[in-house]
Structures are given as structure tokens and as C-alpha cells.
Backbone as JSON, one array per atom type, in Angstrom:
{
  "sequence": "MDSSINSKELQLPKYHTGVEHEHDEEGNKMFGFVVFLLSESVIFLSFFAGYIVYKTTTPNWLPAGVSGLEIKEPAINTVILVSSSFVIYLAERALQNHNLNGFRFYLGATMGMGSYFLVGQAIEWSNLEFGFTSGVFGGMFYLLTGFHGLHVLTGIILQLIIFVRSFIPDNYESGHYGVNATSLFWHFVDVIWIVLFILIYLWQ",
  "N": [[73.49, 3.88, 10.36], [75.12, 0.84, 11.14], [73.51, -2.12, 10.65], [74.2, -4.6, 10.87], [75.1, -7.21, 13.0], [77.58, -8.72, 14.85], [77.55, -12.15, 15.33], [78.7, -13.24, 17.46], [78.33, -11.36, 19.39], [75.78, -11.69, 20.11], [75.79, -13.89, 21.63], [75.13, -15.08, 24.69], [76.61, -15.12, 27.99], [77.44, -18.24, 29.52], [76.08, -19.07, 32.32], [75.17, -21.19, 33.8], [76.67, -23.66, 34.01], [77.63, -27.15, 34.3], [79.61, -27.59, 36.22], [79.56, -25.28, 37.76], [76.95, -25.51, 38.72], [77.25, -27.69, 40.35], [78.92, -26.59, 42.3], [77.22, -24.68, 43.44], [75.14, -26.26, 44.46], [76.65, -27.71, 46.37], [77.42, -25.54, 47.98], [74.94, -24.8, 48.94], [74.24, -27.0, 50.37], [76.11, -26.94, 52.4], [75.51, -24.6, 53.69], [73.04, -25.31, 54.73], [73.9, -27.24, 56.52], [75.4, -25.72, 58.29], [73.44, -24.21, 59.44], [72.12, -26.22, 60.77], [74.1, -26.8, 62.72], [74.04, -24.54, 64.2], [71.51, -24.69, 65.32], [72.03, -26.83, 66.99], [73.9, -25.63, 68.63], [72.29, -23.85, 70.04], [70.87, -25.58, 71.66], [72.88, -26.59, 73.28], [73.8, -24.23, 74.49], [71.53, -23.6, 75.98], [71.62, -25.68, 77.83], [74.12, -24.96, 79.01], [73.51, -22.56, 80.19], [71.48, -23.37, 82.0], [72.99, -25.02, 83.7], [74.79, -23.1, 84.81], [72.98, -21.51, 86.14], [71.8, -23.28, 88.07], [74.14, -24.04, 89.46], [74.88, -21.73, 90.75], [72.84, -21.08, 92.36], [72.08, -23.29, 93.9], [72.29, -24.52, 97.16], [73.48, -26.89, 98.28], [75.45, -28.04, 96.18], [77.21, -30.09, 95.19], [76.98, -33.65, 95.25], [76.29, -35.6, 98.24], [79.21, -36.47, 100.08], [80.92, -36.16, 98.04], [83.65, -34.23, 97.05], [84.64, -33.01, 94.88], [85.64, -33.05, 91.34], [87.94, -35.24, 89.7], [90.66, -33.97, 87.85], [92.87, -34.56, 86.31], [92.85, -36.8, 84.4], [90.56, -36.2, 82.81], [91.56, -33.85, 81.75], [93.76, -34.72, 80.19], [92.3, -36.18, 78.26], [90.94, -34.1, 77.17], [92.97, -32.58, 75.84], [93.75, -34.49, 73.92], [91.39, -34.76, 72.47], [90.96, -32.07, 71.53], [93.22, -31.69, 70.07], [92.74, -33.36, 67.99], [91.29, -31.93, 66.25], [93.08, -30.47, 64.76], [94.28, -32.59, 63.46], [92.28, -33.59, 61.81], [92.0, -31.51, 60.2], [94.44, -31.64, 58.82], [93.82, -33.93, 57.36], [91.82, -32.98, 55.62], [93.37, -31.21, 54.11], [95.17, -32.95, 52.95], [93.38, -34.38, 51.3], [92.58, -32.39, 49.59], [94.87, -32.05, 48.2], [94.89, -34.3, 46.66], [95.94, -36.49, 47.94], [95.25, -39.47, 48.8], [96.08, -41.5, 50.45], [97.25, -40.1, 52.58], [95.14, -38.71, 53.44], [93.46, -40.77, 54.43], [95.17, -41.77, 56.45], [95.38, -39.57, 58.33], [92.73, -39.15, 58.88], [92.02, -41.7, 59.98], [93.65, -41.52, 62.29], [92.32, -39.39, 63.59], [89.87, -40.57, 64.12], [90.71, -42.47, 65.96], [91.69, -40.92, 68.08], [89.35, -39.7, 68.84], [87.87, -41.97, 69.71], [89.51, -42.77, 71.79], [88.96, -40.7, 73.52], [86.27, -41.15, 74.13], [86.44, -43.68, 75.38], [87.97, -43.02, 77.56], [86.15, -41.31, 78.84], [84.17, -43.15, 79.44], [85.47, -44.75, 81.28], [85.92, -42.88, 83.33], [83.26, -42.31, 84.12], [82.63, -44.87, 85.22], [84.08, -44.92, 87.48], [83.2, -42.85, 89.12], [81.62, -41.55, 92.08], [79.05, -40.95, 92.22], [75.7, -40.87, 90.8], [73.36, -40.51, 88.04], [70.99, -39.73, 89.32], [71.88, -38.38, 91.61], [71.26, -35.82, 93.0], [71.09, -32.37, 91.79], [73.45, -31.75, 90.56], [74.54, -34.17, 89.75], [72.61, -34.99, 87.88], [72.96, -33.0, 85.9], [75.59, -33.21, 85.27], [75.78, -35.82, 83.99], [74.01, -35.52, 81.99], [75.07, -33.42, 80.45], [77.75, -34.22, 79.67], [77.12, -36.7, 78.66], [75.46, -36.1, 76.5], [77.14, -34.69, 74.92], [79.07, -36.69, 74.46], [77.58, -38.34, 72.9], [77.56, -36.87, 70.56], [80.17, -36.87, 69.94], [80.48, -39.59, 69.31], [78.76, -39.73, 67.06], [80.26, -38.08, 65.37], [82.47, -39.59, 64.91], [81.38, -41.8, 63.62], [80.48, -40.58, 61.3], [82.97, -39.84, 60.21], [83.96, -42.42, 59.72], [82.36, -43.17, 57.72], [83.05, -41.45, 55.52], [85.66, -42.17, 55.31], [85.44, -44.87, 54.4], [84.25, -44.34, 52.01], [86.29, -43.17, 50.67], [87.51, -45.21, 49.24], [86.07, -45.66, 47.1], [86.4, -45.41, 43.74], [87.31, -42.3, 42.28], [85.62, -40.84, 43.94], [85.76, -38.55, 45.3], [86.2, -36.6, 43.38], [84.31, -34.79, 42.34], [83.66, -33.12, 44.33], [83.93, -32.12, 47.91], [82.01, -32.03, 49.89], [80.93, -33.86, 51.88], [83.23, -34.42, 53.34], [84.05, -31.89, 54.25], [81.9, -31.0, 55.74], [81.81, -32.94, 57.74], [84.23, -32.41, 58.98], [83.8, -29.85, 59.86], [81.78, -30.37, 61.72], [83.15, -31.82, 63.54], [85.06, -29.93, 64.56], [83.08, -28.25, 65.83], [82.22, -30.02, 67.78], [84.47, -30.14, 69.35], [84.94, -27.61, 70.19], [82.63, -27.22, 71.86], [83.18, -29.07, 73.89], [85.39, -27.8, 75.09], [84.24, -25.68, 76.42], [82.5, -27.13, 78.09], [84.39, -28.39, 79.67], [85.57, -26.29, 81.01], [83.41, -25.35, 82.45], [82.47, -27.5, 84.0], [84.79, -28.89, 85.08], [87.0, -27.18, 85.63], [85.66, -24.96, 86.93], [84.98, -25.41, 89.86]],
  "CA": [[73.88, 2.99, 11.42], [75.3, -0.45, 10.61], [72.5, -2.98, 11.24], [74.82, -5.95, 11.0], [75.56, -7.45, 14.3], [78.34, -9.85, 14.96], [76.83, -13.27, 15.95], [79.38, -13.52, 18.73], [77.86, -10.39, 20.4], [74.47, -12.21, 20.56], [75.97, -15.07, 22.5], [75.07, -14.71, 26.14], [77.58, -15.91, 28.75], [76.79, -19.42, 30.04], [76.35, -19.03, 33.8], [74.77, -22.39, 34.46], [77.44, -24.81, 33.59], [77.49, -28.22, 35.19], [80.54, -27.39, 37.35], [79.04, -24.14, 38.65], [75.73, -26.01, 39.37], [77.66, -28.51, 41.48], [79.36, -25.75, 43.37], [76.09, -24.02, 44.07], [74.48, -27.19, 45.29], [77.52, -27.96, 47.53], [77.25, -24.46, 48.89], [73.62, -24.8, 49.63], [74.2, -28.04, 51.41], [77.01, -26.52, 53.51], [74.71, -23.61, 54.36], [72.01, -26.02, 55.53], [74.61, -27.92, 57.63], [75.83, -24.69, 59.23], [72.19, -23.82, 60.16], [71.91, -27.29, 61.75], [74.99, -26.68, 63.85], [73.65, -23.37, 64.93], [70.5, -25.16, 66.18], [72.71, -27.59, 68.04], [74.5, -24.67, 69.57], [71.32, -23.23, 70.94], [70.58, -26.61, 72.68], [74.04, -26.57, 74.23], [73.81, -23.02, 75.18], [70.52, -23.63, 76.99], [72.2, -26.49, 78.96], [75.09, -24.27, 79.77], [72.78, -21.51, 81.04], [70.8, -24.08, 83.16], [74.06, -25.42, 84.59], [75.28, -21.96, 85.54], [71.9, -21.05, 87.11], [71.68, -24.23, 89.1], [75.26, -24.09, 90.32], [75.03, -20.43, 91.47], [71.62, -20.9, 93.22], [71.82, -24.48, 94.66], [73.13, -24.48, 98.29], [74.3, -28.07, 98.3], [75.58, -28.32, 94.77], [77.8, -31.43, 94.92], [76.33, -34.76, 96.04], [76.92, -35.97, 99.6], [80.38, -37.22, 100.21], [81.83, -35.7, 96.88], [84.28, -32.95, 97.28], [85.02, -32.46, 93.6], [86.0, -34.02, 90.31], [89.32, -35.41, 89.26], [90.84, -33.15, 86.65], [94.0, -34.96, 85.56], [92.49, -37.66, 83.3], [89.76, -35.38, 81.9], [92.46, -32.84, 81.05], [94.47, -35.45, 79.2], [91.31, -36.5, 77.2], [90.65, -32.79, 76.47], [94.14, -32.3, 74.98], [93.71, -35.39, 72.78], [90.22, -34.42, 71.58], [91.13, -30.75, 70.91], [94.31, -31.83, 69.04], [92.22, -34.04, 66.85], [90.83, -30.95, 65.29], [94.25, -30.15, 63.83], [94.62, -33.74, 62.65], [91.31, -33.73, 60.76], [92.36, -30.43, 59.22], [95.46, -32.21, 57.9], [93.16, -34.87, 56.46], [91.25, -32.17, 54.67], [94.44, -30.71, 53.24], [95.63, -34.12, 52.11], [92.37, -34.68, 50.18], [92.63, -31.25, 48.59], [96.06, -32.29, 47.34], [94.69, -35.6, 46.05], [96.69, -37.46, 48.58], [94.26, -40.3, 49.51], [96.75, -42.23, 51.58], [97.47, -39.16, 53.63], [93.72, -38.46, 53.97], [93.09, -41.95, 55.21], [95.94, -41.81, 57.63], [94.99, -38.55, 59.36], [91.36, -39.4, 59.3], [92.08, -42.8, 60.95], [94.21, -40.91, 63.54], [91.2, -38.64, 64.24], [88.9, -41.5, 64.7], [91.39, -43.08, 67.1], [91.75, -39.9, 69.13], [87.96, -39.51, 69.35], [87.62, -43.2, 70.44], [90.22, -42.64, 73.14], [88.25, -39.73, 74.46], [85.07, -41.91, 74.57], [86.84, -44.75, 76.37], [88.31, -42.33, 78.81], [84.94, -40.82, 79.54], [83.46, -44.3, 80.09], [86.24, -45.17, 82.51], [85.66, -41.91, 84.31], [81.89, -42.57, 84.62], [82.52, -46.02, 86.08], [84.81, -44.6, 88.77], [82.55, -41.78, 89.86], [81.0, -41.89, 93.35], [77.64, -40.47, 92.16], [75.02, -41.3, 89.56], [72.46, -39.54, 87.36], [69.94, -39.27, 90.27], [72.57, -37.79, 92.71], [71.07, -34.3, 93.06], [71.07, -31.62, 90.51], [74.79, -31.82, 89.92], [74.65, -35.57, 89.14], [71.87, -35.07, 86.68], [73.53, -32.07, 84.89], [76.94, -33.72, 84.8], [75.69, -36.75, 83.1], [73.26, -34.91, 80.8], [75.96, -32.65, 79.57], [78.79, -35.07, 79.17], [76.57, -37.79, 77.9], [75.0, -35.57, 75.22], [78.37, -34.32, 74.17], [79.61, -37.95, 74.14], [76.7, -38.84, 71.77], [78.0, -36.11, 69.42], [81.52, -37.41, 69.57], [80.2, -40.88, 68.64], [78.24, -39.34, 65.77], [81.36, -37.58, 64.56], [83.27, -40.81, 64.6], [80.63, -42.56, 62.54], [80.67, -39.72, 60.0], [84.38, -40.01, 59.78], [84.1, -43.78, 59.22], [81.61, -43.21, 56.35], [83.81, -40.74, 54.52], [86.82, -42.97, 55.23], [85.1, -45.92, 53.54], [83.89, -43.75, 50.65], [87.54, -42.85, 49.9], [87.98, -46.31, 48.48], [85.36, -45.64, 45.88], [87.23, -44.63, 42.63], [86.94, -40.91, 41.83], [84.41, -40.39, 44.65], [85.8, -37.08, 45.77], [86.69, -35.69, 42.29], [83.36, -33.79, 42.08], [83.44, -32.27, 45.51], [84.34, -32.62, 49.17], [81.02, -31.58, 50.91], [80.89, -34.71, 53.07], [84.42, -34.3, 54.23], [84.05, -30.55, 54.91], [80.8, -31.01, 56.7], [82.27, -33.86, 58.9], [85.32, -31.73, 59.66], [83.2, -28.84, 60.63], [80.99, -30.96, 62.87], [84.13, -32.25, 64.52], [85.39, -28.66, 65.21], [82.05, -27.95, 66.65], [82.17, -30.89, 68.98], [85.69, -29.83, 70.26], [84.74, -26.29, 70.9], [81.64, -27.39, 72.87], [83.9, -29.7, 75.01], [86.19, -26.85, 75.83], [83.3, -24.95, 77.27], [82.13, -28.04, 79.15], [85.55, -28.69, 80.59], [85.8, -25.19, 81.91], [82.24, -25.28, 83.37], [82.37, -28.67, 84.92], [85.96, -29.37, 85.82], [87.79, -26.05, 86.15], [84.9, -24.16, 87.81], [84.44, -26.33, 90.92]],
  "C": [[74.06, 1.54, 10.92], [74.44, -1.4, 11.4], [73.13, -4.37, 11.42], [75.42, -6.09, 12.41], [76.42, -8.8, 14.36], [77.58, -10.92, 15.76], [77.47, -13.52, 17.27], [78.75, -12.62, 19.84], [76.46, -10.89, 20.91], [74.62, -13.41, 21.54], [76.04, -14.65, 23.94], [76.0, -15.63, 26.99], [76.76, -17.09, 29.41], [77.13, -19.48, 31.55], [75.95, -20.39, 34.46], [75.41, -23.66, 33.89], [77.24, -25.93, 34.65], [78.32, -28.06, 36.37], [79.99, -26.39, 38.31], [77.82, -24.68, 39.32], [76.11, -26.86, 40.54], [78.21, -27.65, 42.63], [78.25, -25.06, 44.15], [75.36, -25.01, 44.97], [75.29, -27.62, 46.51], [77.43, -26.87, 48.46], [76.01, -24.44, 49.62], [73.58, -25.92, 50.73], [74.97, -27.57, 52.61], [76.2, -25.5, 54.36], [73.79, -24.26, 55.29], [72.75, -26.7, 56.69], [74.98, -26.9, 58.66], [74.6, -24.24, 60.07], [71.94, -24.94, 61.2], [72.76, -27.24, 62.97], [74.61, -25.56, 64.77], [72.48, -23.84, 65.86], [70.98, -26.04, 67.26], [73.38, -26.73, 69.11], [73.55, -24.1, 70.47], [70.89, -24.31, 72.05], [71.67, -26.66, 73.72], [74.06, -25.39, 75.08], [72.8, -23.0, 76.33], [70.84, -24.6, 78.18], [73.24, -25.8, 79.74], [74.42, -23.28, 80.74], [72.13, -22.26, 82.22], [71.89, -24.6, 84.2], [74.52, -24.29, 85.45], [74.23, -21.51, 86.6], [71.86, -21.93, 88.34], [72.96, -24.18, 90.1], [75.36, -22.93, 91.21], [73.83, -20.32, 92.48], [71.33, -22.13, 94.13], [72.81, -24.48, 95.9], [74.07, -25.73, 98.34], [74.48, -28.61, 96.82], [76.12, -29.77, 94.42], [77.09, -32.47, 95.77], [77.05, -34.99, 97.37], [78.07, -36.86, 99.48], [81.29, -36.89, 99.0], [82.32, -34.31, 97.1], [84.64, -32.2, 95.98], [85.3, -33.47, 92.58], [87.48, -34.06, 90.11], [89.51, -34.71, 87.96], [91.9, -33.76, 85.75], [93.72, -35.73, 84.23], [91.55, -36.9, 82.26], [90.61, -34.37, 81.09], [93.27, -33.56, 79.91], [93.51, -35.78, 77.96], [90.94, -35.19, 76.48], [91.73, -32.45, 75.48], [93.99, -33.15, 73.79], [92.53, -35.0, 71.84], [90.43, -33.06, 70.89], [92.21, -30.89, 69.85], [93.78, -32.53, 67.83], [91.57, -33.15, 65.82], [91.84, -30.5, 64.26], [94.48, -31.31, 62.97], [93.58, -33.88, 61.53], [91.42, -32.63, 59.71], [93.41, -30.85, 58.26], [94.92, -33.23, 56.93], [92.5, -34.17, 55.36], [92.27, -31.68, 53.56], [95.05, -31.8, 52.36], [94.72, -34.42, 50.99], [92.42, -33.62, 49.12], [93.82, -31.46, 47.65], [96.15, -33.6, 46.66], [95.64, -36.6, 46.67], [95.78, -38.36, 49.46], [94.87, -41.06, 50.66], [96.9, -41.31, 52.76], [96.13, -38.87, 54.31], [93.29, -39.61, 54.89], [93.84, -42.06, 56.49], [95.47, -40.81, 58.77], [93.56, -38.75, 59.71], [91.28, -40.59, 60.27], [92.63, -42.37, 62.32], [93.09, -40.14, 64.32], [90.22, -39.49, 64.89], [89.44, -42.16, 65.97], [91.45, -42.17, 68.22], [90.33, -39.7, 69.7], [87.53, -40.74, 70.1], [88.32, -43.18, 71.75], [89.55, -41.81, 74.03], [87.02, -40.42, 74.99], [85.4, -42.89, 75.59], [87.23, -44.13, 77.7], [87.13, -41.77, 79.55], [84.14, -42.03, 80.19], [84.22, -44.78, 81.28], [86.03, -44.19, 83.59], [84.24, -42.1, 84.95], [81.91, -43.73, 85.54], [83.27, -45.88, 87.36], [84.22, -43.56, 89.63], [81.75, -42.3, 91.05], [79.51, -41.39, 93.34], [77.04, -40.87, 90.87], [74.19, -40.17, 89.07], [71.46, -38.89, 88.4], [70.57, -38.66, 91.53], [72.44, -36.35, 92.76], [71.07, -33.69, 91.65], [72.43, -31.65, 89.72], [74.94, -33.1, 89.15], [73.85, -35.58, 87.89], [72.48, -34.14, 85.59], [74.82, -32.63, 84.45], [76.69, -34.82, 83.75], [74.91, -36.41, 81.81], [74.24, -34.23, 79.84], [77.09, -33.53, 78.9], [78.3, -36.21, 78.3], [76.03, -37.23, 76.49], [76.06, -35.2, 74.34], [79.02, -35.68, 73.63], [78.96, -38.55, 72.86], [77.23, -38.12, 70.47], [79.34, -36.57, 69.0], [81.29, -38.74, 68.77], [79.72, -40.67, 67.22], [79.36, -38.89, 64.8], [82.24, -38.73, 64.06], [82.65, -41.7, 63.46], [80.7, -41.92, 61.26], [82.02, -39.98, 59.4], [84.58, -41.4, 59.06], [83.44, -43.93, 57.83], [82.45, -42.63, 55.38], [85.15, -41.51, 54.2], [86.59, -44.18, 54.23], [84.84, -45.45, 52.1], [85.22, -43.36, 49.9], [88.02, -43.97, 49.06], [87.12, -46.52, 47.19], [86.08, -44.86, 44.72], [86.61, -43.27, 42.24], [85.79, -40.46, 42.64], [84.53, -38.98, 45.04], [86.27, -36.2, 44.69], [85.67, -34.6, 42.07], [83.18, -32.87, 43.16], [83.8, -32.92, 46.84], [83.29, -32.23, 50.23], [81.03, -32.48, 52.04], [82.09, -34.6, 53.98], [84.43, -32.96, 54.93], [83.08, -30.5, 55.97], [81.09, -31.83, 57.94], [83.36, -33.09, 59.7], [84.72, -30.59, 60.48], [82.41, -29.28, 61.82], [82.07, -31.32, 64.0], [84.7, -31.02, 65.28], [84.4, -28.19, 66.2], [82.05, -28.66, 67.91], [83.36, -30.57, 69.89], [85.47, -28.53, 70.9], [83.7, -26.44, 72.05], [82.27, -28.04, 74.11], [84.78, -28.79, 75.69], [85.38, -25.96, 76.77], [82.85, -25.81, 78.41], [83.23, -28.25, 80.1], [85.73, -27.49, 81.55], [84.67, -25.11, 82.88], [82.21, -26.35, 84.47], [83.69, -29.01, 85.72], [86.82, -28.28, 86.33], [87.0, -25.18, 87.21], [84.21, -25.06, 88.9], [84.37, -25.57, 92.18]]
}
């Protein structure tokens, strides 16, 4: 048996290169962020369950003098917010194609749409005939819409951060974790609002 062994056969494959390490680290971060979103989902689901229970068991659900909620303006805000999910997806695609100007444009549009939603919600609140202490419905309404609005504001701040970081030379050459996480958070916020819109505005 030939005892001579080619030195190339002794070379083990290099599994821990710098690039692969960065991918692993980015994947771990994204996994942690998904777990965070799942925990947020549990909070919202508990609120949804409480809303449904109270609505189906409370005799005088709506505050005195209130017959229902206006749907037209919230529906417009809903279309704008949900459409922004597609716009931020375009921002992701632009960044993947190394189109920073396109990335900034679509991201700026997403922030504008989210801001429009928040302003619309603030205007709606100012015109409502009931407050946070106006029965169970008043408390649940402001709790759910306010908690969601806080998430929308958080999403806009995250988008502003990644927008500013796009002006740092070669900032996104090593990975897009921040952008992907922010986009995922925004999709999450939009899905939550769709459920809220159905529960609060359509189911009256």
C-alpha cells in the first residue's frame, strides 16, 4: 500500500471564512428579531382576545351617544399604510441591486406614508366624541390604536436610521440585516393594523 499521501488530501475545507461568519451572525440576529416579533404578536393577540370577549359580553358596548365609528377616513389610512409594505419592499430590492438613490426614494416614500397614517389617526382622535375613560369600548379603542400607533412611530424611526446610514460609504456592502429587520417589522405592523381595522371598524 502506498504510504505517500498527497498534501492536498490533508487540507481540510475551510468552513469558517470571514464571509460565512458574517452570514451566520446576520442569520442569528434575524432569528432573534423574529422571536421578538413573535413576542409582540402574543401581546397583540391577548389584546384582540380581550376586545372580542368584552364586545360579545358587554351589554352597552358603545359609549352613550355614540352610534358607531366613521369608516371612510380610517379606510383611506389603511390603504395607505398597507400599500407602504409594497413600497418598502421596493426599497429592499433597490438596495439589493446597489441602487442607493432608489433605496432612499422608496424608503422616504414609506416614511411619508407612515407619517400620513399617524397624522390621520391623530385627527381622528381629536374628532371623536368619547375618551379613554368612556366605558370599556373607549379604553380598548385607545389602547389598541395607541399601542399600534406607537409601533408605527417606532417603524418610522427605524427607517430614518437606516436612511441616514445609507449615506455612510460602503455601509451596506457587508450585509443588509438592519434593512431586512426594519422591513419585516413594518410588514408586521401592517398586518396587525389589518386585524385591528376589521375588529374595530368593520365589526361594529
